[in-house]
């Protein structure tokens, strides 16, 4: 369930006017920006951008970029974009890093629905004049590259049909591959990047039933191996995305100095999806509400926006 | 008594590609038993003298006739189909038939636009409750698997922008992969990751530049250097010089000794005729089609292929 609180009926024109007023003159009224944008869903945000452009012949995003700064600005920028466009930006940022953020690529390609991933690929092409897969391929190597390119290229069957025979045989294949620590990468990549999510769940369940332990536990190991790390992330995202997001949040907060990029990314991309469930998981795991942990670790307008997206009543 | 030229008409009506329905109708409606008997005796291609004194149909002739009659039905069904369904069904069929037919998978994956290929993948979900990539991945063995799965998964950028430097270095990389493997026969170029990712993720305009750059640094073109690796050769052809590929398919289909599957390619190409690369080539084969193809099937082929030249 979503955490975003957005009224059903809003006026894009009124919102655009409020935002313009917030940016006008010296200084910026960040609270006003948060109170408007922090309570609008994707459709409404898009309408606001169009209304703003119409009224003031200016791109709202560019205006906000120039008015705001730091983590707050990054968060607002990501929040205000269309979900597909946002994911394209996140993917590009991840790829272009000196040491690419493989797990972000995995996250985007494995936790979005097949249609959503398609939209991301289109948005990526529109923005960067390259296909997502060619950029991923050009910036990665070896088996990690094979896995990532396969994951971003996937257009999985999205139906409920599963084949128990296949689940059985592929659970065996995965176990074989994992057992000897001599990972038959080709087979693992094939299964993880082509099967539907329902089919994979059936396979993972079968694995757990047959071997008494989950496949991710069996993959624990040398954290130096980049392929292994990416593989574990892939399985986690496919098997239980909410649990995966809880972990990312937990790690991003726990660190000495918060990982704002990860914190922003998860909150902004899940606020309209399943952040509520992730919050519950967080509380169960850490005995501390997520809101509280975030409040403790962040400050200022950045904190205010995050808490608003987390469902804080004004 | 059947006269010799009627026998010839019958022979012709049942030979070549497709069947001449009009001639057959007129022969059959005008023939009585005695007449038909002498036609059977005259058409040794289709009728054999049985030891018990009667002329029987040659079984293999019936089989090939079945295929020829089917051509019209197939072209009707395939042409009326939504392009997405058409491509999804063609992919499935090619996969089921096995390795000699994988060129069809390459053809579809490489000659459709990015959105058309996407559409085919969606239709595949609807028709078969699986994704094309999972079916390919689980049924194709060997080095072809990586290539084919990656080809159908592509969503290539379609803009004109090409990075010359990248194209140059990728041409070099391809040359290295191909030349090294000609020396070491154990590994095929198709198994090289560099080759796979370049051919399956780069845009077509980019690959065309790579093709040109390759010519500059090698004495031959990529396709010439890829002599033995047919599937890879077809991949490069479809992506960089689709006219060459289509010409070859037409040519093979219209030869005297064309096999059933080669002829079916005509139906496939005709159903795809909206493809820009195809139109010009089809015109070149108009005469051959008039000569070798018969009946309603011929009419469809000519009618459809002639469409835009009016």
Coordinates of C-alpha atoms in Angstrom, one line a residue:
Chain A
X1 CA 0.0 0.0 0.0
X2 CA 1.1 3.6 -0.7
X3 CA 2.0 6.0 2.0
X4 CA 1.4 9.1 -0.1
X5 CA -1.5 11.2 1.1
X6 CA -3.0 13.1 -1.9
X7 CA -6.5 14.6 -2.1
X8 CA -8.7 13.3 -4.9
X9 CA -9.6 16.6 -6.4
X10 CA -6.9 19.2 -6.9
X11 CA -6.5 22.2 -9.2
X12 CA -3.3 22.1 -11.2
X13 CA -3.6 25.8 -11.9
X14 CA -3.9 26.7 -8.2
X15 CA -1.0 24.4 -7.4
X16 CA 1.1 25.9 -10.1
X17 CA 0.3 29.4 -8.7
X18 CA 1.2 28.3 -5.2
X19 CA 4.5 27.0 -6.4
X20 CA 5.3 30.1 -8.4
X21 CA 4.6 32.2 -5.3
X22 CA 6.9 30.0 -3.3
X23 CA 9.7 30.5 -5.8
X24 CA 9.2 34.2 -6.4
X25 CA 11.5 36.9 -5.1
X26 CA 14.2 36.4 -2.6
X27 CA 14.5 33.0 -1.0
X28 CA 12.2 30.1 -1.4
X29 CA 9.2 28.9 0.6
X30 CA 10.3 25.3 0.9
X31 CA 7.4 24.5 3.2
X32 CA 4.9 25.5 0.6
X33 CA 6.7 23.4 -2.0
X34 CA 6.5 20.4 0.2
X35 CA 2.9 21.0 1.2
X36 CA 1.9 21.0 -2.5
X37 CA 4.1 18.5 -4.2
X38 CA 4.4 16.2 -1.2
X39 CA 0.6 15.6 -1.5
X40 CA 0.2 15.0 -5.2
X41 CA 0.3 11.7 -7.1
X42 CA 2.1 11.2 -10.4
X43 CA -0.8 12.2 -12.6
X44 CA -1.4 15.4 -10.5
X45 CA 2.3 16.3 -10.6
X46 CA 2.3 16.0 -14.3
X47 CA -0.7 18.3 -14.6
X48 CA 0.9 20.8 -12.4
X49 CA 4.0 20.9 -14.6
X50 CA 1.9 21.4 -17.7
X51 CA -0.2 24.1 -16.0
X52 CA 3.0 25.9 -14.7
X53 CA 4.5 25.8 -18.2
X54 CA 1.3 27.2 -19.6
X55 CA 1.0 30.0 -17.1
X56 CA 4.6 31.1 -16.8
X57 CA 6.3 29.8 -20.0
X58 CA 8.9 28.2 -17.8
X59 CA 9.8 24.6 -17.0
X60 CA 8.8 24.0 -13.3
X61 CA 11.6 21.5 -12.9
X62 CA 14.3 23.9 -14.1
X63 CA 12.9 26.5 -11.8
X64 CA 13.0 24.3 -8.8
X65 CA 16.5 23.1 -9.7
X66 CA 17.7 26.6 -9.6
X67 CA 15.9 27.5 -6.4
X68 CA 16.7 24.5 -4.3
X69 CA 19.9 22.7 -3.4
X70 CA 21.5 19.7 -1.7
X71 CA 19.7 16.5 -0.8
X72 CA 16.3 18.4 -0.7
X73 CA 16.8 19.5 -4.4
X74 CA 17.7 15.9 -5.5
X75 CA 14.7 14.5 -3.7
X76 CA 12.3 17.0 -5.2
X77 CA 13.7 16.5 -8.6
X78 CA 13.3 12.8 -8.4
X79 CA 9.9 13.1 -6.9
X80 CA 8.4 15.4 -9.5
X81 CA 9.4 13.3 -12.5
X82 CA 7.2 10.8 -14.2
X83 CA 7.9 7.4 -12.7
X84 CA 9.3 6.0 -15.9
X85 CA 11.5 9.1 -16.5
X86 CA 12.6 9.0 -12.9
X87 CA 13.7 5.4 -13.2
X88 CA 15.6 6.3 -16.5
X89 CA 17.4 9.0 -14.6
X90 CA 18.2 6.7 -11.7
X91 CA 19.5 4.1 -14.1
X92 CA 21.7 6.5 -15.9
X93 CA 23.2 7.9 -12.7
X94 CA 23.9 4.4 -11.6
X95 CA 25.6 3.4 -14.8
X96 CA 27.7 6.5 -15.2
X97 CA 29.3 6.3 -11.8
X98 CA 33.0 5.4 -11.9
X99 CA 32.1 2.2 -10.2
X100 CA 28.5 1.5 -11.5
X101 CA 25.8 0.8 -9.0
X102 CA 24.8 -2.6 -10.2
X103 CA 22.2 -3.1 -7.5
X104 CA 20.2 0.0 -8.6
X105 CA 20.0 -1.5 -12.1
X106 CA 18.9 -4.8 -10.6
X107 CA 16.4 -3.0 -8.4
X108 CA 14.8 -1.1 -11.3
X109 CA 14.7 -4.0 -13.7
X110 CA 13.4 -6.6 -11.1
X111 CA 10.9 -4.7 -9.0
X112 CA 9.0 -2.9 -11.7
X113 CA 6.3 -4.6 -13.7
X114 CA 7.1 -5.7 -17.2
X115 CA 5.1 -2.8 -18.7
X116 CA 6.8 -0.4 -16.3
X117 CA 10.2 -1.6 -17.3
X118 CA 9.2 -1.1 -21.0
X119 CA 8.2 2.5 -20.2
X120 CA 11.6 3.0 -18.5
X121 CA 13.4 1.8 -21.6
X122 CA 11.4 4.2 -23.8
X123 CA 12.0 7.1 -21.4
X124 CA 15.7 6.2 -21.3
X125 CA 16.0 6.4 -25.1
X126 CA 14.1 9.7 -25.3
X127 CA 16.4 11.2 -22.7
X128 CA 19.8 9.8 -23.5
X129 CA 19.6 8.8 -27.2
X130 CA 20.8 5.3 -26.4
X131 CA 19.1 2.2 -25.4
X132 CA 19.3 1.3 -21.7
X133 CA 20.8 -2.1 -22.6
X134 CA 23.6 -0.6 -24.7
X135 CA 24.6 1.7 -22.0
X136 CA 24.6 -1.0 -19.4
X137 CA 26.6 -3.3 -21.8
X138 CA 29.1 -0.6 -22.5
X139 CA 29.8 0.1 -18.8
X140 CA 29.9 -3.4 -17.3
X141 CA 32.0 -6.5 -18.0
X142 CA 31.9 -10.3 -17.8
X143 CA 29.2 -12.2 -16.2
X144 CA 27.8 -9.2 -14.4
X145 CA 27.3 -7.6 -17.8
X146 CA 25.5 -10.7 -19.1
X147 CA 23.2 -10.7 -16.1
X148 CA 22.4 -7.0 -16.1
X149 CA 21.8 -6.7 -19.8
X150 CA 19.5 -9.7 -19.7
X151 CA 17.6 -8.3 -16.7
X152 CA 17.0 -4.9 -18.3
X153 CA 16.0 -6.5 -21.6
X154 CA 13.5 -8.8 -20.1
X155 CA 9.8 -8.5 -20.9
X156 CA 8.5 -11.2 -18.6
X157 CA 5.2 -12.9 -19.0
X158 CA 3.0 -11.3 -16.4
X159 CA 0.3 -13.9 -16.0
X160 CA -0.5 -16.3 -13.2
X161 CA 0.3 -19.4 -15.1
X162 CA 3.0 -21.5 -13.6
X163 CA 4.5 -24.8 -14.6
X164 CA 5.3 -27.0 -11.6
X165 CA 7.5 -29.3 -13.6
X166 CA 9.6 -26.4 -14.7
X167 CA 9.7 -25.1 -11.1
X168 CA 11.0 -28.4 -10.0
X169 CA 13.6 -28.8 -12.6
X170 CA 14.8 -25.3 -12.3
X171 CA 15.0 -25.4 -8.6
X172 CA 17.3 -28.4 -9.1
X173 CA 19.4 -26.5 -11.6
X174 CA 19.7 -23.6 -9.3
X175 CA 20.7 -25.8 -6.4
X176 CA 23.3 -27.6 -8.5
X177 CA 24.7 -24.3 -9.6
X178 CA 24.8 -22.9 -6.1
X179 CA 26.0 -26.0 -4.3
X180 CA 29.4 -26.3 -5.9
X181 CA 30.1 -22.6 -5.6
X182 CA 31.1 -23.1 -9.2
X183 CA 28.2 -21.1 -10.4
X184 CA 27.0 -22.1 -13.8
X185 CA 26.3 -18.6 -14.6
X186 CA 24.6 -19.2 -18.0
X187 CA 21.8 -21.3 -16.5
X188 CA 21.3 -19.0 -13.5
X189 CA 21.2 -16.0 -15.7
X190 CA 18.8 -17.7 -18.1
X191 CA 16.4 -18.7 -15.4
X192 CA 16.4 -15.4 -13.5
X193 CA 16.2 -13.1 -16.5
X194 CA 13.6 -14.9 -18.6
X195 CA 11.1 -16.6 -16.3
X196 CA 7.9 -14.8 -15.1
X197 CA 7.9 -13.6 -11.5
X198 CA 5.1 -16.0 -10.5
X199 CA 7.2 -18.9 -12.0
X200 CA 10.3 -17.8 -10.2
X201 CA 8.4 -17.6 -6.8
X202 CA 7.3 -21.2 -7.4
X203 CA 10.8 -22.2 -8.2
X204 CA 12.2 -20.4 -5.1
X205 CA 9.6 -22.0 -2.9
X206 CA 10.4 -25.4 -4.3
X207 CA 14.0 -24.7 -3.6
X208 CA 13.3 -23.9 0.0
X209 CA 11.0 -26.9 0.4
X210 CA 13.6 -29.3 -1.1
X211 CA 16.6 -28.0 0.7
X212 CA 15.3 -26.5 3.9
X213 CA 16.9 -23.2 3.3
X214 CA 16.3 -20.3 1.0
X215 CA 18.5 -19.8 -2.1
X216 CA 19.8 -16.5 -0.8
X217 CA 21.2 -18.1 2.3
X218 CA 23.0 -20.5 0.1
X219 CA 24.5 -17.7 -1.8
X220 CA 26.0 -15.9 1.2
X221 CA 29.6 -15.6 0.8
X222 CA 32.5 -13.7 -0.4
X223 CA 31.4 -10.1 -0.7
X224 CA 34.3 -9.3 -2.9
X225 CA 32.7 -11.1 -5.8
X226 CA 30.7 -8.6 -7.7
X227 CA 28.8 -11.1 -9.7
X228 CA 27.7 -12.9 -6.6
X229 CA 26.6 -9.7 -4.9
X230 CA 24.6 -8.7 -8.0
X231 CA 23.1 -12.2 -8.2
X232 CA 22.0 -12.1 -4.6
X233 CA 20.4 -8.7 -5.1
X234 CA 18.6 -10.1 -8.2
X235 CA 17.1 -13.0 -6.3
X236 CA 16.1 -10.9 -3.3
X237 CA 14.3 -8.4 -5.6
X238 CA 12.5 -11.1 -7.5
X239 CA 11.6 -13.1 -4.5
X240 CA 10.5 -10.5 -2.0
X241 CA 10.9 -6.9 -3.1
X242 CA 9.4 -5.4 0.1
X243 CA 11.9 -7.2 2.2
X244 CA 14.6 -6.0 -0.1
X245 CA 13.5 -2.4 0.2
X246 CA 13.4 -2.7 4.0
X247 CA 17.0 -3.8 3.9
X248 CA 18.1 -1.0 1.7
X249 CA 16.4 1.5 4.0
X250 CA 17.9 -0.1 7.1
X251 CA 21.4 0.0 5.6
X252 CA 21.0 3.5 4.4
X253 CA 20.1 4.8 7.8
X254 CA 22.3 2.6 9.9
X255 CA 25.5 3.8 8.3
X256 CA 27.7 6.3 9.9
X257 CA 26.4 9.2 7.9
X258 CA 23.2 8.4 6.0
X259 CA 23.2 7.1 2.5
X260 CA 20.9 9.9 1.2
X261 CA 20.9 8.6 -2.3
X262 CA 19.5 5.2 -1.3
X263 CA 17.1 6.7 1.2
X264 CA 15.7 9.2 -1.3
X265 CA 15.5 6.6 -4.0
X266 CA 13.5 4.0 -2.1
X267 CA 11.1 6.5 -0.5
X268 CA 10.5 8.4 -3.7
X269 CA 10.0 5.3 -5.9
X270 CA 7.8 3.4 -3.4
X271 CA 5.7 6.1 -1.8
X272 CA 3.0 5.5 -4.3
X273 CA 3.4 1.8 -4.4
X274 CA 4.1 -0.3 -1.3
X275 CA 6.0 1.9 1.2
X276 CA 3.4 1.3 3.8
X277 CA 4.1 -2.4 3.8
X278 CA 7.8 -1.7 3.8
X279 CA 7.3 0.5 6.9
X280 CA 5.6 -2.4 8.7
X281 CA 8.4 -4.7 7.9
X282 CA 10.9 -2.1 9.1
X283 CA 9.1 -1.8 12.4
X284 CA 8.9 -5.5 12.8
X285 CA 12.6 -5.9 12.2
X286 CA 14.0 -2.9 14.0
X287 CA 11.4 -2.2 16.7
X288 CA 11.6 1.5 15.7
X289 CA 9.1 3.1 13.3
X290 CA 10.7 4.1 10.0
X291 CA 9.5 7.7 10.4
X292 CA 11.3 8.0 13.7
X293 CA 14.6 6.6 12.3
X294 CA 14.4 8.9 9.3
X295 CA 13.6 11.9 11.5
X296 CA 16.6 11.1 13.7
X297 CA 19.0 10.8 10.8
X298 CA 18.0 13.7 8.5
X299 CA 17.5 17.4 8.9
X300 CA 15.7 20.4 7.5
X301 CA 13.6 20.5 4.3
X302 CA 15.0 17.2 3.1
X303 CA 13.7 15.5 6.3
X304 CA 10.3 17.3 6.0
X305 CA 9.8 16.1 2.4
X306 CA 10.7 12.5 3.3
X307 CA 8.4 12.5 6.3
X308 CA 5.6 13.9 4.2
X309 CA 6.0 11.2 1.6
X310 CA 6.1 8.6 4.4
X311 CA 2.6 9.7 5.2
X312 CA 3.0 12.2 8.0
X313 CA -0.3 14.1 8.5
X314 CA 0.2 17.8 8.2
Chain B
X1 CA -9.8 -39.3 -74.9
X2 CA -7.7 -36.7 -73.2
X3 CA -5.5 -34.9 -75.6
X4 CA -1.8 -34.3 -75.0
X5 CA -2.2 -30.7 -74.3
X6 CA -4.8 -31.3 -71.6
X7 CA -2.4 -33.6 -69.9
X8 CA 0.2 -30.9 -70.1
X9 CA -2.3 -28.4 -68.7
X10 CA -2.9 -30.7 -65.8
X11 CA 0.8 -31.2 -65.3
X12 CA 1.4 -27.5 -65.3
X13 CA -1.6 -26.7 -63.0
X14 CA -0.1 -28.9 -60.4
X15 CA 3.6 -28.0 -60.8
X16 CA 5.6 -25.0 -59.6
X17 CA 4.5 -23.1 -56.7
X18 CA 0.8 -23.0 -55.8
X19 CA -1.8 -24.5 -58.0
X20 CA -3.7 -23.2 -61.0
X21 CA -7.2 -23.4 -59.7
X22 CA -8.9 -22.1 -62.9
X23 CA -7.3 -24.7 -65.1
X24 CA -8.1 -27.5 -62.7
X25 CA -11.7 -26.5 -62.5
X26 CA -12.1 -26.5 -66.2
X27 CA -10.4 -29.9 -66.6
X28 CA -12.5 -31.5 -63.9
X29 CA -15.8 -30.1 -65.0
X30 CA -15.3 -31.3 -68.5
X31 CA -14.0 -34.8 -67.8
X32 CA -15.7 -38.1 -67.6
X33 CA -14.3 -41.4 -66.4
X34 CA -12.6 -42.4 -69.6
X35 CA -11.2 -39.0 -70.1
X36 CA -9.8 -38.9 -66.6
X37 CA -8.3 -42.4 -67.1
X38 CA -6.3 -41.3 -70.0
X39 CA -5.2 -38.2 -68.1
X40 CA -4.0 -40.4 -65.3
X41 CA -2.1 -42.5 -67.8
X42 CA -0.5 -39.4 -69.3
X43 CA 0.6 -37.8 -66.0
X44 CA 3.3 -40.1 -64.9
X45 CA 4.5 -37.5 -62.5
X46 CA 1.4 -37.9 -60.4
X47 CA 0.1 -41.3 -61.2
X48 CA 1.8 -44.7 -61.0
X49 CA 0.9 -47.9 -62.8
X50 CA -0.1 -50.3 -60.0
X51 CA 0.7 -54.0 -60.4
X52 CA -3.0 -54.7 -60.0
X53 CA -3.8 -52.8 -63.2
X54 CA -5.0 -49.4 -62.1
X55 CA -3.4 -46.0 -62.0
X56 CA -2.8 -44.8 -58.5
X57 CA -1.8 -41.5 -57.1
X58 CA 1.8 -41.1 -56.2
X59 CA 1.6 -40.7 -52.4
X60 CA 4.5 -38.3 -52.2
X61 CA 2.8 -36.3 -55.0
X62 CA -0.3 -36.0 -52.8
X63 CA 1.8 -34.8 -50.0
X64 CA 3.5 -32.1 -51.9
X65 CA 0.2 -31.1 -53.5
X66 CA -1.2 -30.7 -50.0
X67 CA 1.6 -28.2 -49.3
X68 CA 0.9 -26.3 -52.5
X69 CA -2.8 -26.0 -51.9
X70 CA -2.0 -24.8 -48.4
X71 CA 0.0 -21.9 -49.7
X72 CA -3.1 -19.9 -50.5
X73 CA -4.7 -20.6 -47.2
X74 CA -1.6 -19.7 -45.4
X75 CA -1.0 -16.4 -47.2
X76 CA -4.7 -15.4 -46.5
X77 CA -4.4 -16.2 -42.8
X78 CA -1.0 -14.7 -42.3
X79 CA -1.7 -11.6 -44.3
X80 CA -4.9 -10.8 -42.4
X81 CA -3.2 -11.3 -39.0
X82 CA -2.2 -8.4 -36.8
X83 CA 1.6 -8.0 -37.3
X84 CA 2.2 -8.7 -33.6
X85 CA 0.3 -12.0 -33.7
X86 CA 1.9 -12.9 -37.0
X87 CA 5.4 -12.4 -35.7
X88 CA 4.7 -14.2 -32.4
X89 CA 3.4 -17.2 -34.3
X90 CA 6.3 -17.2 -36.8
X91 CA 8.7 -17.1 -33.9
X92 CA 7.0 -20.0 -32.1
X93 CA 6.9 -22.1 -35.2
X94 CA 10.6 -21.4 -36.0
X95 CA 11.5 -22.4 -32.5
X96 CA 9.5 -25.6 -32.6
X97 CA 10.9 -26.6 -35.9
X98 CA 14.5 -26.4 -34.7
X99 CA 17.9 -25.1 -35.7
X100 CA 17.5 -25.1 -39.5
X101 CA 14.7 -22.6 -39.0
X102 CA 16.4 -20.2 -36.5
X103 CA 17.1 -17.8 -39.4
X104 CA 13.5 -16.9 -39.2
X105 CA 14.0 -15.8 -35.6
X106 CA 16.9 -13.8 -36.6
X107 CA 15.0 -12.3 -39.5
X108 CA 12.1 -11.2 -37.3
X109 CA 14.2 -9.9 -34.4
X110 CA 16.5 -7.9 -36.7
X111 CA 14.2 -6.5 -39.4
X112 CA 11.3 -5.3 -37.3
X113 CA 11.3 -1.9 -35.7
X114 CA 11.8 -1.7 -31.9
X115 CA 8.1 -1.2 -31.2
X116 CA 7.0 -3.9 -33.7
X117 CA 9.3 -6.4 -31.9
X118 CA 7.9 -5.3 -28.6
X119 CA 4.4 -5.9 -29.9
X120 CA 5.4 -9.4 -31.0
X121 CA 6.6 -10.1 -27.5
X122 CA 3.4 -9.0 -26.0
X123 CA 1.3 -11.1 -28.5
X124 CA 3.5 -14.0 -27.6
X125 CA 2.4 -13.6 -23.9
X126 CA -1.2 -13.7 -25.0
X127 CA -0.9 -16.6 -27.3
X128 CA 1.4 -18.9 -25.4
X129 CA 1.3 -17.8 -21.7
X130 CA 5.1 -17.5 -21.7
X131 CA 7.6 -15.0 -22.8
X132 CA 9.5 -15.6 -26.1
X133 CA 12.8 -15.2 -24.3
X134 CA 12.0 -17.9 -21.7
X135 CA 10.9 -20.3 -24.4
X136 CA 14.0 -19.6 -26.5
X137 CA 16.3 -19.8 -23.4
X138 CA 14.9 -23.2 -22.4
X139 CA 14.7 -24.8 -25.8
X140 CA 17.7 -23.5 -27.7
X141 CA 21.0 -25.1 -26.9
X142 CA 24.5 -24.1 -27.4
X143 CA 26.0 -20.9 -28.5
X144 CA 22.9 -19.9 -30.5
X145 CA 21.0 -19.5 -27.3
X146 CA 22.8 -16.3 -26.1
X147 CA 22.5 -14.7 -29.5
X148 CA 18.8 -15.5 -30.1
X149 CA 17.6 -14.5 -26.6
X150 CA 19.5 -11.3 -26.8
X151 CA 18.2 -10.5 -30.3
X152 CA 14.6 -10.9 -29.4
X153 CA 15.1 -8.9 -26.1
X154 CA 16.5 -5.8 -27.9
X155 CA 14.7 -2.5 -27.8
X156 CA 17.1 -0.6 -30.0
X157 CA 17.4 3.2 -30.0
X158 CA 16.1 4.3 -33.4
X159 CA 17.5 7.8 -33.7
X160 CA 20.2 8.7 -36.2
X161 CA 22.8 9.7 -33.7
X162 CA 26.0 7.6 -33.9
X163 CA 29.3 7.8 -32.1
X164 CA 32.0 7.4 -34.7
X165 CA 34.7 6.6 -32.1
X166 CA 32.6 3.9 -30.5
X167 CA 31.7 2.4 -33.9
X168 CA 35.4 2.4 -34.9
X169 CA 36.5 0.6 -31.8
X170 CA 33.7 -1.9 -32.0
X171 CA 34.6 -2.7 -35.6
X172 CA 38.0 -3.5 -34.3
X173 CA 36.7 -5.6 -31.5
X174 CA 34.6 -7.6 -34.0
X175 CA 37.6 -8.1 -36.3
X176 CA 39.6 -9.4 -33.4
X177 CA 36.9 -11.8 -32.3
X178 CA 36.4 -13.1 -35.8
X179 CA 40.0 -13.4 -36.8
X180 CA 41.1 -15.0 -33.6
X181 CA 38.5 -17.6 -33.9
X182 CA 39.3 -18.5 -37.4
X183 CA 42.7 -19.5 -36.1
X184 CA 41.3 -21.3 -33.0
X185 CA 38.5 -23.4 -34.3
X186 CA 37.3 -24.3 -30.8
X187 CA 35.5 -21.1 -30.2
X188 CA 33.1 -19.5 -32.5
X189 CA 32.7 -15.7 -32.8
X190 CA 29.1 -16.2 -31.7
X191 CA 30.4 -17.2 -28.3
X192 CA 32.3 -14.0 -27.8
X193 CA 30.5 -11.7 -25.4
X194 CA 31.9 -8.6 -27.2
X195 CA 30.3 -9.8 -30.4
X196 CA 27.0 -10.5 -28.7
X197 CA 26.6 -7.2 -26.9
X198 CA 27.6 -5.1 -29.9
X199 CA 25.2 -6.8 -32.2
X200 CA 22.3 -7.1 -29.9
X201 CA 22.2 -3.8 -28.1
X202 CA 23.6 -1.2 -30.6
X203 CA 21.2 0.8 -32.8
X204 CA 20.9 -0.1 -36.5
X205 CA 22.4 3.1 -37.7
X206 CA 25.3 2.6 -35.4
X207 CA 25.8 -1.0 -36.7
X208 CA 25.7 0.2 -40.3
X209 CA 28.6 2.5 -39.4
X210 CA 30.4 -0.3 -37.7
X211 CA 29.9 -2.4 -40.9
X212 CA 31.5 0.4 -43.0
X213 CA 34.4 0.8 -40.5
X214 CA 35.0 -2.9 -40.5
X215 CA 35.4 -2.8 -44.3
X216 CA 38.1 -0.2 -43.9
X217 CA 40.3 -2.3 -41.6
X218 CA 39.6 -5.8 -43.0
X219 CA 40.0 -6.8 -46.6
X220 CA 36.4 -8.1 -46.5
X221 CA 33.0 -7.3 -45.1
X222 CA 31.9 -8.8 -41.8
X223 CA 29.5 -11.1 -43.6
X224 CA 32.3 -12.3 -45.9
X225 CA 34.6 -13.0 -42.9
X226 CA 31.8 -14.9 -41.1
X227 CA 31.6 -17.6 -43.8
X228 CA 30.9 -20.6 -41.6
X229 CA 28.8 -19.0 -38.8
X230 CA 25.6 -18.8 -40.7
X231 CA 23.4 -17.5 -38.0
X232 CA 25.7 -14.7 -37.1
X233 CA 26.1 -13.9 -40.7
X234 CA 22.4 -13.6 -41.1
X235 CA 22.2 -11.4 -38.0
X236 CA 24.7 -9.0 -39.5
X237 CA 23.0 -9.1 -42.9
X238 CA 19.6 -8.4 -41.5
X239 CA 20.8 -5.6 -39.3
X240 CA 23.2 -3.9 -41.8
X241 CA 22.3 -5.0 -45.3
X242 CA 18.7 -6.3 -45.1
X243 CA 18.3 -6.1 -48.9
X244 CA 21.0 -8.8 -49.4
X245 CA 19.2 -11.1 -47.0
X246 CA 15.7 -10.6 -48.5
X247 CA 17.0 -11.0 -52.0
X248 CA 18.6 -14.3 -51.1
X249 CA 15.4 -15.6 -49.5
X250 CA 13.3 -14.7 -52.5
X251 CA 15.9 -16.2 -54.8
X252 CA 16.0 -19.5 -52.9
X253 CA 12.2 -19.7 -52.8
X254 CA 11.7 -19.2 -56.5
X255 CA 14.3 -21.8 -57.7
X256 CA 13.4 -25.0 -59.5
X257 CA 14.6 -27.1 -56.7
X258 CA 13.1 -25.0 -53.9
X259 CA 12.1 -27.0 -50.9
X260 CA 8.8 -26.6 -49.1
X261 CA 10.2 -24.5 -46.3
X262 CA 11.9 -22.2 -48.8
X263 CA 8.6 -21.6 -50.6
X264 CA 6.9 -20.9 -47.3
X265 CA 9.3 -18.0 -47.0
X266 CA 7.4 -16.3 -49.8
X267 CA 4.3 -16.3 -47.8
X268 CA 6.2 -14.9 -44.8
X269 CA 7.8 -12.1 -46.8
X270 CA 4.6 -11.2 -48.5
X271 CA 2.8 -10.9 -45.2
X272 CA 5.6 -8.5 -44.1
X273 CA 5.5 -6.4 -47.2
X274 CA 5.0 -3.2 -45.4
X275 CA 8.7 -3.4 -44.6
X276 CA 10.5 -0.6 -46.5
X277 CA 13.5 -2.7 -47.3
X278 CA 11.4 -5.4 -48.9
X279 CA 9.4 -3.4 -51.4
X280 CA 12.2 -2.6 -53.9
X281 CA 13.5 -6.2 -53.9
X282 CA 10.1 -7.8 -54.5
X283 CA 9.7 -5.8 -57.7
X284 CA 12.9 -7.5 -59.1
X285 CA 11.3 -10.9 -58.7
X286 CA 8.0 -10.1 -60.4
X287 CA 8.9 -11.9 -63.5
X288 CA 10.1 -15.0 -61.7
X289 CA 6.9 -15.1 -59.7
X290 CA 4.8 -14.9 -62.9
X291 CA 6.8 -17.8 -64.3
X292 CA 7.0 -20.1 -61.3
X293 CA 3.9 -19.4 -59.2
X294 CA 0.3 -20.4 -60.0
X295 CA -3.2 -19.6 -59.3
X296 CA -4.8 -17.6 -56.5
X297 CA -1.5 -17.7 -54.6
X298 CA 0.3 -16.0 -57.4
X299 CA -2.4 -13.4 -57.7
X300 CA -2.0 -12.6 -54.0
X301 CA 1.7 -12.3 -54.2
X302 CA 1.7 -10.1 -57.3
X303 CA -1.2 -8.0 -56.0
X304 CA 0.4 -7.3 -52.6
X305 CA 3.9 -6.8 -53.8
X306 CA 2.8 -4.4 -56.6
X307 CA 0.8 -2.4 -54.1
X308 CA 3.0 0.7 -53.8
X309 CA 4.3 0.9 -57.2
X310 CA 1.0 2.1 -58.6

